[in-house]
Amino acid sequence: MAADVHKKKGWEVPNGSLAPGDGQHAERSESPTPGLAQGTEPGAGQEGAMFVHTRSYEDLTSPEDGAAAARSPEERRGEPAEPTSMEQISKDFSELSTQLTGMALDLEEEMRQSKEGKLEPSPQTTHRDSVLSGKEEEDVTMDAWRMHRKHVFVLSEAGKPVYSRYGSEEALSSTMGVMMALVSFLEAEKNAIRSIHAGTALGGNGMWGLMACLAVLLPWATLAVPRGRLVAGGRGCSLAPPCSPGEPGLQVCPRPSRGTPSQADGYKVVFVRRSPLVLVAVARTRQSEQEIAHELLYIYYQILSLLTWTQLNHIFQQKQNYDLRRLLAGSERITDNLLDLMAHDPSFLMGAVRCLPLAASVRDAVSTSLQQAKAKSLVFSILLSGNQLVSLVRKKDQFLHPIDLHLLFNLISSSSSFREGEAWTPICLPKFNSSGFFHAHISYLEQEMDLCLLLVSTDREDFFTVSDCKRRFQERLRRRGVHHALQEALRTPFYSVAQVGIPDLRHFIYKSKSSGLFTSPEIEAPYVREEEKERLLGLYQYLHSRAHNSSRPLKNIYFTGPRENLLAWVTSAFELYICYSPLGTKAGAISAVNKLMKWIRKEEDRLFILTPQTY
Amino acid sequence: MAQQAMPDTSLGQMRPTYIYKVVLLGSTSVGKSSLAYRYVKNDFKESLPTVGCSFFTQTLNLEVATVRFEIWDTAGQEKYHSVCHLYYRGAHAALLVYDISNKETLNRAKLWLRDLEKEFLPDEIVIALVGNKTDLAAEREVATEEGEEFARTKDLLFMETSAKSNHQVNDIFMAIGELCDSSS
């Protein structure tokens, strides 16, 4: 059941290229302006893109699409012009800031409270890693279990447990039963449950309060469903079915009163149903429902990457109450790792890929070596370091989806076993083709070097051919003499924000939409401790969710908090989030944006892959 | 049967090179990867479940010949069983590994044997039954005699090993090497 790359046309754009049409191939401007057309922003590829074109975050979460293709130039021309001057932007920011400063105080308050309530044991060390001695499980009746900030459960539609982030699935089967009952009960009324908000009163009691809430809601739901929305105000619960029932997406209704602390203090329970699985998150984080649902979808795709959609469906058609844990045994840590990674790495939030900073000449030499070490069955050759991309060469007309690449990154970072020998494993890239397996050759180039080569082939019999590609690649690298330069670059896999030369600037994330790549400096002081780093990511998550709110998206957000100020700027070409000193002014921030964009333009050939190669 | 193990005298060496494909089979967590790692790197570390399979090579320069082992270390997880036959096709030897502290894994090894018997004629492949983790003697569930007895009835090579304390790991590979050689 090889993935059929030759026939797959679903998401390809008519002209076979993801770069803007010829008419759009405008000059790359020196100083980027807000009116920058997509494809000309800093970081945009010069010769087409590497990835399936995802216009935005919403595309990534859209249901089994295949249709997340680029807009045609015609459509793009029809768009309202972006504001073209800094004055306009600055005016937009001033209009927004009043409202959001108010919000910010709430946010700070909420984040502080949630931190105080945090008694979380370190998730990485407590469970599962010692597979040899069997899975060490937390006792689900203990307080520590209830205090985790984000629980994730996967169950089959028959209500059988498939995966639980913490604790054993067995001990949770009754809880999962309640969840399933709730989901199917509401769906019987042609309504899908998307999320539940549990307020302070219930949130304080942890999961048990939540489960009580679910149980209590059941009889009420009958009354509420025809009206489309239930707000059980007195108990601090609100149930939010979709605004437009026909829409298959994951959009969640805007909350009845935005930003009221009582909601954020409690739990959010988010459901994603992807038959034959139901995924549930119980989160105390500041993320929006949309973002949590997005993470759940990643978990779903992660499961597909091990089994394929076809196999998964086949299994449950054969036997509705099949225990999927049998097939997933030994892979729980891959899912665990994905959840941990999503809490730390902005790649998932941005739906984009970060490149290892590397001199363009070195990267070109690496890419050419990869390109030359080809084989008939190879579809993608990927070189990566940590979770950063060094180079990617693809078969002509075949595009990788960022989600698929993230899943590959996660697979590699979740297992140390790839460090030895050469691995050869079937893997499904669900966004590329959810019905077939590719075969991936995974190996590290050298023992002490964090450089992993991933060769994705369509032919499972081709191990030795592909293994030979690796040998040829290494030989070419040596002959081109870039080995030393690569080693040097790996010594500093992140750059410092100080290089930009803006004193008040602390950190930023810049994403080029047309290339699907983003760049971000190392997180430095004052974000030293793990909680501080997570808090910063939480702020970005918050801005991102406001910018991409499906019912009221924002283009410019200026956010002032007691510990830092943030600014978000989302255009059709790029997204920029910057974090700078709380003493900085708004005018300062705006000029910083200008300067930063110029810097990124200047450094773009080091920070991005501008000329993606094909075989 | 080792027809694929072609003598290679191209470099003016008088010693022939034999290539033997060895496949490690058995349940999850019986120590297949650890055995391979111990043999190839002479080291031990707790490892995570193998994804798909891993490929190792080990070259032995013997007086009369050069022997190259191509070791295919398969994942024990059920979801990879459908692809396992790919890895053992054309194998010269198979190590059926079980964990002496877990009775169930011996039963699984017997099932693997049945699979192999379907795929190969009796004299096409050298099969060794390996009881790993002798360092866990205190938790032993499978007596040495039990493994020995089973191996005898099925005409398999038998050895108990410990990848952790480096007990008989080299020996088992040498033993299958010799058998491959004598049958070729």
GROMACS .gro file of C-alpha atoms in nm, chain A residues 112-413:
model
  302
  112ARG     CA    1  -0.084   3.442   3.792
  113GLN     CA    2  -0.369   3.253   3.945
  114SER     CA    3  -0.323   2.957   3.725
  115LYS     CA    4   0.041   2.948   3.817
  116GLU     CA    5  -0.034   2.954   4.186
  117GLY     CA    6  -0.260   2.662   4.143
  118LYS     CA    7   0.004   2.468   3.964
  119LEU     CA    8   0.140   2.169   4.148
  120GLU     CA    9   0.241   1.985   3.844
  121PRO     CA   10   0.502   1.715   3.867
  122SER     CA   11   0.742   1.725   3.576
  123PRO     CA   12   0.564   1.533   3.304
  124GLN     CA   13   0.867   1.404   3.116
  125THR     CA   14   1.020   1.219   3.401
  126THR     CA   15   0.721   1.073   3.571
  127HIS     CA   16   0.595   0.831   3.322
  128ARG     CA   17   0.647   0.593   3.040
  129ASP     CA   18   1.009   0.657   2.971
  130SER     CA   19   1.113   0.341   3.139
  131VAL     CA   20   0.941   0.116   2.896
  132LEU     CA   21   1.154  -0.179   2.986
  133SER     CA   22   1.014  -0.192   3.332
  134GLY     CA   23   0.663  -0.132   3.205
  135LYS     CA   24   0.461   0.183   3.206
  136GLU     CA   25   0.470   0.367   3.535
  137GLU     CA   26   0.132   0.513   3.587
  138GLU     CA   27   0.004   0.782   3.804
  139ASP     CA   28  -0.284   0.705   4.033
  140VAL     CA   29  -0.579   0.882   3.880
  141THR     CA   30  -0.742   0.934   4.215
  142MET     CA   31  -0.450   1.143   4.342
  143ASP     CA   32  -0.456   1.520   4.353
  144ALA     CA   33  -0.139   1.541   4.149
  145TRP     CA   34  -0.317   1.378   3.860
  146ARG     CA   35  -0.600   1.629   3.876
  147MET     CA   36  -0.363   1.922   3.890
  148HIS     CA   37  -0.209   1.868   3.547
  149ARG     CA   38  -0.262   2.170   3.329
  150LYS     CA   39  -0.370   1.983   3.024
  151HIS     CA   40  -0.516   1.639   3.006
  152VAL     CA   41  -0.564   1.474   2.672
  153PHE     CA   42  -0.777   1.169   2.616
  154VAL     CA   43  -0.842   0.973   2.303
  155LEU     CA   44  -1.127   0.726   2.288
  156SER     CA   45  -1.300   0.523   2.025
  157GLU     CA   46  -1.658   0.598   1.933
  158ALA     CA   47  -1.758   0.289   2.126
  159GLY     CA   48  -1.620   0.468   2.433
  160LYS     CA   49  -1.309   0.252   2.464
  161PRO     CA   50  -1.000   0.428   2.590
  162VAL     CA   51  -0.720   0.467   2.336
  163TYR     CA   52  -0.481   0.710   2.497
  164SER     CA   53  -0.449   0.920   2.809
  165ARG     CA   54  -0.168   1.165   2.862
  166TYR     CA   55  -0.151   1.098   3.236
  167GLY     CA   56  -0.255   0.789   3.424
  168SER     CA   57  -0.355   0.456   3.282
  169GLU     CA   58  -0.633   0.437   3.031
  170GLU     CA   59  -0.794   0.151   3.221
  171ALA     CA   60  -0.847   0.350   3.537
  172LEU     CA   61  -1.014   0.615   3.326
  173SER     CA   62  -1.255   0.403   3.134
  174SER     CA   63  -1.556   0.523   3.329
  175THR     CA   64  -1.455   0.886   3.277
  176MET     CA   65  -1.418   0.822   2.908
  177GLY     CA   66  -1.758   0.658   2.908
  178VAL     CA   67  -1.912   0.977   3.040
  179MET     CA   68  -1.737   1.182   2.774
  180MET     CA   69  -1.857   0.954   2.499
  181ALA     CA   70  -2.210   0.956   2.632
  182LEU     CA   71  -2.206   1.332   2.622
  183VAL     CA   72  -2.073   1.346   2.269
  184SER     CA   73  -2.317   1.096   2.127
  185PHE     CA   74  -2.611   1.234   2.319
  186LEU     CA   75  -2.569   1.575   2.164
  187GLU     CA   76  -2.494   1.439   1.823
  188ALA     CA   77  -2.821   1.251   1.824
  189GLU     CA   78  -2.973   1.597   1.810
  190LYS     CA   79  -2.768   1.678   1.499
  191ASN     CA   80  -2.543   1.895   1.704
  192ALA     CA   81  -2.178   1.857   1.775
  193ILE     CA   82  -2.038   1.948   2.109
  194ARG     CA   83  -1.726   2.153   2.070
  195SER     CA   84  -1.632   2.275   2.411
  196ILE     CA   85  -1.743   2.317   2.767
  197HIS     CA   86  -1.631   2.595   2.994
  198ALA     CA   87  -1.626   2.516   3.360
  199GLY     CA   88  -1.610   2.818   3.585
  200THR     CA   89  -1.443   2.873   3.918
  201ALA     CA   90  -1.690   2.687   4.130
  202LEU     CA   91  -1.642   2.366   3.942
  203GLY     CA   92  -1.290   2.424   3.830
  204GLY     CA   93  -1.181   2.434   4.189
  205ASN     CA   94  -1.283   2.076   4.232
  206GLY     CA   95  -1.068   1.963   3.948
  207MET     CA   96  -1.162   1.682   3.722
  208TRP     CA   97  -1.426   1.547   3.953
  209GLY     CA   98  -1.605   1.875   3.949
  210LEU     CA   99  -1.582   1.865   3.577
  211MET     CA  100  -1.720   1.517   3.553
  212ALA     CA  101  -2.001   1.613   3.784
  213CYS     CA  102  -2.061   1.903   3.553
  214LEU     CA  103  -2.080   1.669   3.256
  215ALA     CA  104  -2.319   1.442   3.437
  216VAL     CA  105  -2.539   1.730   3.545
  217LEU     CA  106  -2.541   1.873   3.196
  218LEU     CA  107  -2.680   1.563   3.040
  219PRO     CA  108  -3.047   1.612   3.123
  220TRP     CA  109  -3.022   1.987   3.061
  221ALA     CA  110  -2.875   1.944   2.722
  222THR     CA  111  -3.203   1.820   2.585
  223LEU     CA  112  -3.358   2.153   2.655
  224ALA     CA  113  -3.064   2.348   2.537
  225VAL     CA  114  -2.977   2.192   2.208
  226PRO     CA  115  -3.265   2.323   2.000
  227ARG     CA  116  -3.163   2.675   2.096
  228GLY     CA  117  -2.810   2.602   1.994
  229ARG     CA  118  -2.645   2.734   2.304
  230LEU     CA  119  -2.664   2.649   2.666
  231VAL     CA  120  -2.533   2.863   2.939
  232ALA     CA  121  -2.572   2.708   3.275
  233GLY     CA  122  -2.483   3.031   3.439
  234GLY     CA  123  -2.552   2.948   3.799
  235ARG     CA  124  -2.304   2.666   3.796
  236GLY     CA  125  -2.048   2.841   3.589
  237CYS     CA  126  -2.084   2.612   3.295
  238SER     CA  127  -2.147   2.695   2.939
  239LEU     CA  128  -2.185   2.459   2.655
  240ALA     CA  129  -2.098   2.587   2.314
  241PRO     CA  130  -2.222   2.399   2.011
  242PRO     CA  131  -2.117   2.537   1.675
  243CYS     CA  132  -2.262   2.862   1.550
  244SER     CA  133  -2.340   2.720   1.210
  245PRO     CA  134  -2.424   2.354   1.238
  246GLY     CA  135  -2.356   2.284   0.874
  247GLU     CA  136  -1.996   2.386   0.902
  248PRO     CA  137  -1.769   2.090   0.958
  249GLY     CA  138  -1.480   2.287   1.103
  250LEU     CA  139  -1.372   2.330   1.457
  251GLN     CA  140  -1.466   2.688   1.511
  252VAL     CA  141  -1.597   2.761   1.846
  253CYS     CA  142  -1.853   3.021   1.926
  254PRO     CA  143  -1.727   3.340   2.073
  255ARG     CA  144  -1.773   3.327   2.442
  256PRO     CA  145  -2.080   3.504   2.570
  257SER     CA  146  -1.878   3.763   2.758
  258ARG     CA  147  -1.522   3.777   2.647
  259GLY     CA  148  -1.247   3.768   2.899
  260THR     CA  149  -1.447   3.730   3.212
  261PRO     CA  150  -1.209   3.584   3.465
  262SER     CA  151  -1.446   3.319   3.589
  263GLN     CA  152  -1.420   3.130   3.265
  264ALA     CA  153  -1.050   3.130   3.236
  265ASP     CA  154  -0.999   3.022   3.593
  266GLY     CA  155  -1.172   2.697   3.532
  267TYR     CA  156  -1.131   2.423   3.282
  268LYS     CA  157  -1.198   2.418   2.917
  269VAL     CA  158  -1.306   2.085   2.781
  270VAL     CA  159  -1.261   2.065   2.409
  271PHE     CA  160  -1.391   1.785   2.191
  272VAL     CA  161  -1.276   1.693   1.845
  273ARG     CA  162  -1.450   1.411   1.668
  274ARG     CA  163  -1.273   1.242   1.383
  275SER     CA  164  -1.455   0.919   1.327
  276PRO     CA  165  -1.377   0.653   1.450
  277LEU     CA  166  -1.196   0.849   1.724
  278VAL     CA  167  -1.299   1.115   1.970
  279LEU     CA  168  -1.032   1.339   2.118
  280VAL     CA  169  -1.086   1.533   2.436
  281ALA     CA  170  -0.868   1.790   2.608
  282VAL     CA  171  -0.927   1.922   2.958
  283ALA     CA  172  -0.711   2.230   2.987
  284ARG     CA  173  -0.641   2.501   3.237
  285THR     CA  174  -0.416   2.686   2.995
  286ARG     CA  175  -0.493   3.025   2.843
  287GLN     CA  176  -0.531   2.882   2.496
  288SER     CA  177  -0.846   2.936   2.297
  289GLU     CA  178  -1.070   2.643   2.217
  290GLN     CA  179  -0.958   2.675   1.860
  291GLU     CA  180  -0.596   2.626   1.956
  292ILE     CA  181  -0.665   2.336   2.184
  293ALA     CA  182  -0.868   2.175   1.907
  294HIS     CA  183  -0.574   2.237   1.678
  295GLU     CA  184  -0.348   2.046   1.917
  296LEU     CA  185  -0.599   1.763   1.936
  297LEU     CA  186  -0.593   1.741   1.560
  298TYR     CA  187  -0.218   1.703   1.574
  299ILE     CA  188  -0.269   1.407   1.808
  300TYR     CA  189  -0.516   1.262   1.563
  301TYR     CA  190  -0.272   1.301   1.275
  302GLN     CA  191  -0.001   1.149   1.493
  303ILE     CA  192  -0.215   0.837   1.534
  304LEU     CA  193  -0.283   0.832   1.160
  305SER     CA  194   0.087   0.854   1.086
  306LEU     CA  195   0.132   0.521   1.263
  307LEU     CA  196  -0.169   0.342   1.121
  308THR     CA  197  -0.304   0.529   0.819
  309TRP     CA  198  -0.659   0.648   0.800
  310THR     CA  199  -0.755   0.351   0.587
  311GLN     CA  200  -0.629   0.095   0.836
  312LEU     CA  201  -0.784   0.280   1.128
  313ASN     CA  202  -1.123   0.283   0.963
  314HIS     CA  203  -1.095  -0.072   0.846
  315ILE     CA  204  -1.021  -0.192   1.199
  316PHE     CA  205  -1.325  -0.024   1.346
  317GLN     CA  206  -1.551  -0.132   1.063
  318GLN     CA  207  -1.452  -0.489   1.137
  319LYS     CA  208  -1.489  -0.459   1.508
  320GLN     CA  209  -1.650  -0.160   1.667
  321ASN     CA  210  -1.519  -0.218   2.014
  322TYR     CA  211  -1.162  -0.295   1.909
  323ASP     CA  212  -0.899  -0.203   2.166
  324LEU     CA  213  -0.671   0.024   1.965
  325ARG     CA  214  -0.412   0.032   2.242
  326ARG     CA  215  -0.289  -0.303   2.115
  327LEU     CA  216  -0.175  -0.143   1.795
  328LEU     CA  217  -0.048   0.174   1.956
  329ALA     CA  218   0.150  -0.006   2.225
  330GLY     CA  219   0.502   0.127   2.242
  331SER     CA  220   0.409   0.449   2.064
  332GLU     CA  221   0.251   0.636   2.355
  333ARG     CA  222   0.577   0.819   2.412
  334ILE     CA  223   0.559   0.961   2.060
  335THR     CA  224   0.225   1.117   2.148
  336ASP     CA  225   0.353   1.226   2.490
  337ASN     CA  226   0.648   1.390   2.322
  338LEU     CA  227   0.422   1.568   2.076
  339LEU     CA  228   0.219   1.718   2.360
  340ASP     CA  229   0.533   1.833   2.541
  341LEU     CA  230   0.676   1.975   2.222
  342MET     CA  231   0.360   2.170   2.147
  343ALA     CA  232   0.387   2.334   2.488
  344HIS     CA  233   0.740   2.461   2.415
  345ASP     CA  234   0.792   2.499   2.044
  346PRO     CA  235   0.616   2.781   1.856
  347SER     CA  236   0.637   2.583   1.529
  348PHE     CA  237   0.305   2.418   1.604
  349LEU     CA  238   0.134   2.742   1.693
  350MET     CA  239   0.268   2.911   1.381
  351GLY     CA  240   0.197   2.614   1.157
  352ALA     CA  241   0.539   2.677   1.010
  353VAL     CA  242   0.890   2.540   1.014
  354ARG     CA  243   1.202   2.698   1.160
  355CYS     CA  244   1.533   2.677   0.975
  356LEU     CA  245   1.874   2.634   1.128
  357PRO     CA  246   2.055   2.966   1.071
  358LEU     CA  247   2.317   2.885   0.811
  359ALA     CA  248   2.519   3.080   0.555
  360ALA     CA  249   2.346   3.057   0.220
  361SER     CA  250   2.654   2.914   0.048
  362VAL     CA  251   2.678   2.630   0.300
  363ARG     CA  252   2.309   2.556   0.279
  364ASP     CA  253   2.324   2.552  -0.100
  365ALA     CA  254   2.611   2.308  -0.093
  366VAL     CA  255   2.417   2.084   0.145
  367SER     CA  256   2.103   2.105  -0.066
  368THR     CA  257   2.290   2.029  -0.385
  369SER     CA  258   2.455   1.728  -0.223
  370LEU     CA  259   2.115   1.607  -0.109
  371GLN     CA  260   1.971   1.670  -0.451
  372GLN     CA  261   2.241   1.471  -0.621
  373ALA     CA  262   2.207   1.175  -0.388
  374LYS     CA  263   1.872   1.084  -0.533
  375ALA     CA  264   1.695   0.762  -0.610
  376LYS     CA  265   1.389   0.682  -0.813
  377SER     CA  266   1.170   0.603  -0.516
  378LEU     CA  267   1.272   0.907  -0.309
  379VAL     CA  268   1.006   1.170  -0.255
  380PHE     CA  269   1.162   1.387   0.016
  381SER     CA  270   1.515   1.419   0.151
  382ILE     CA  271   1.519   1.612   0.474
  383LEU     CA  272   1.815   1.715   0.685
  384LEU     CA  273   1.735   1.847   1.029
  385SER     CA  274   1.900   1.945   1.351
  386GLY     CA  275   1.703   1.956   1.672
  387ASN     CA  276   1.365   2.070   1.554
  388GLN     CA  277   1.510   2.300   1.291
  389LEU     CA  278   1.524   2.237   0.921
  390VAL     CA  279   1.864   2.242   0.753
  391SER     CA  280   1.759   2.145   0.404
  392LEU     CA  281   1.470   1.984   0.223
  393VAL     CA  282   1.475   1.848  -0.130
  394ARG     CA  283   1.157   1.716  -0.282
  395LYS     CA  284   1.035   1.541  -0.588
  396LYS     CA  285   0.912   1.781  -0.847
  397ASP     CA  286   0.544   1.862  -0.803
  398GLN     CA  287   0.530   1.695  -0.461
  399PHE     CA  288   0.484   1.923  -0.164
  400LEU     CA  289   0.514   1.843   0.199
  401HIS     CA  290   0.262   1.983   0.444
  402PRO     CA  291   0.406   2.157   0.752
  403ILE     CA  292   0.195   1.929   0.974
  404ASP     CA  293   0.354   1.622   0.818
  405LEU     CA  294   0.699   1.770   0.867
  406HIS     CA  295   0.616   1.848   1.231
  407LEU     CA  296   0.511   1.487   1.279
  408LEU     CA  297   0.842   1.371   1.137
  409PHE     CA  298   1.032   1.611   1.364
  410ASN     CA  299   0.837   1.478   1.658
  411LEU     CA  300   0.901   1.116   1.566
  412ILE     CA  301   1.273   1.181   1.555
  413SER     CA  302   1.290   1.381   1.875
   0.00000   0.00000   0.00000
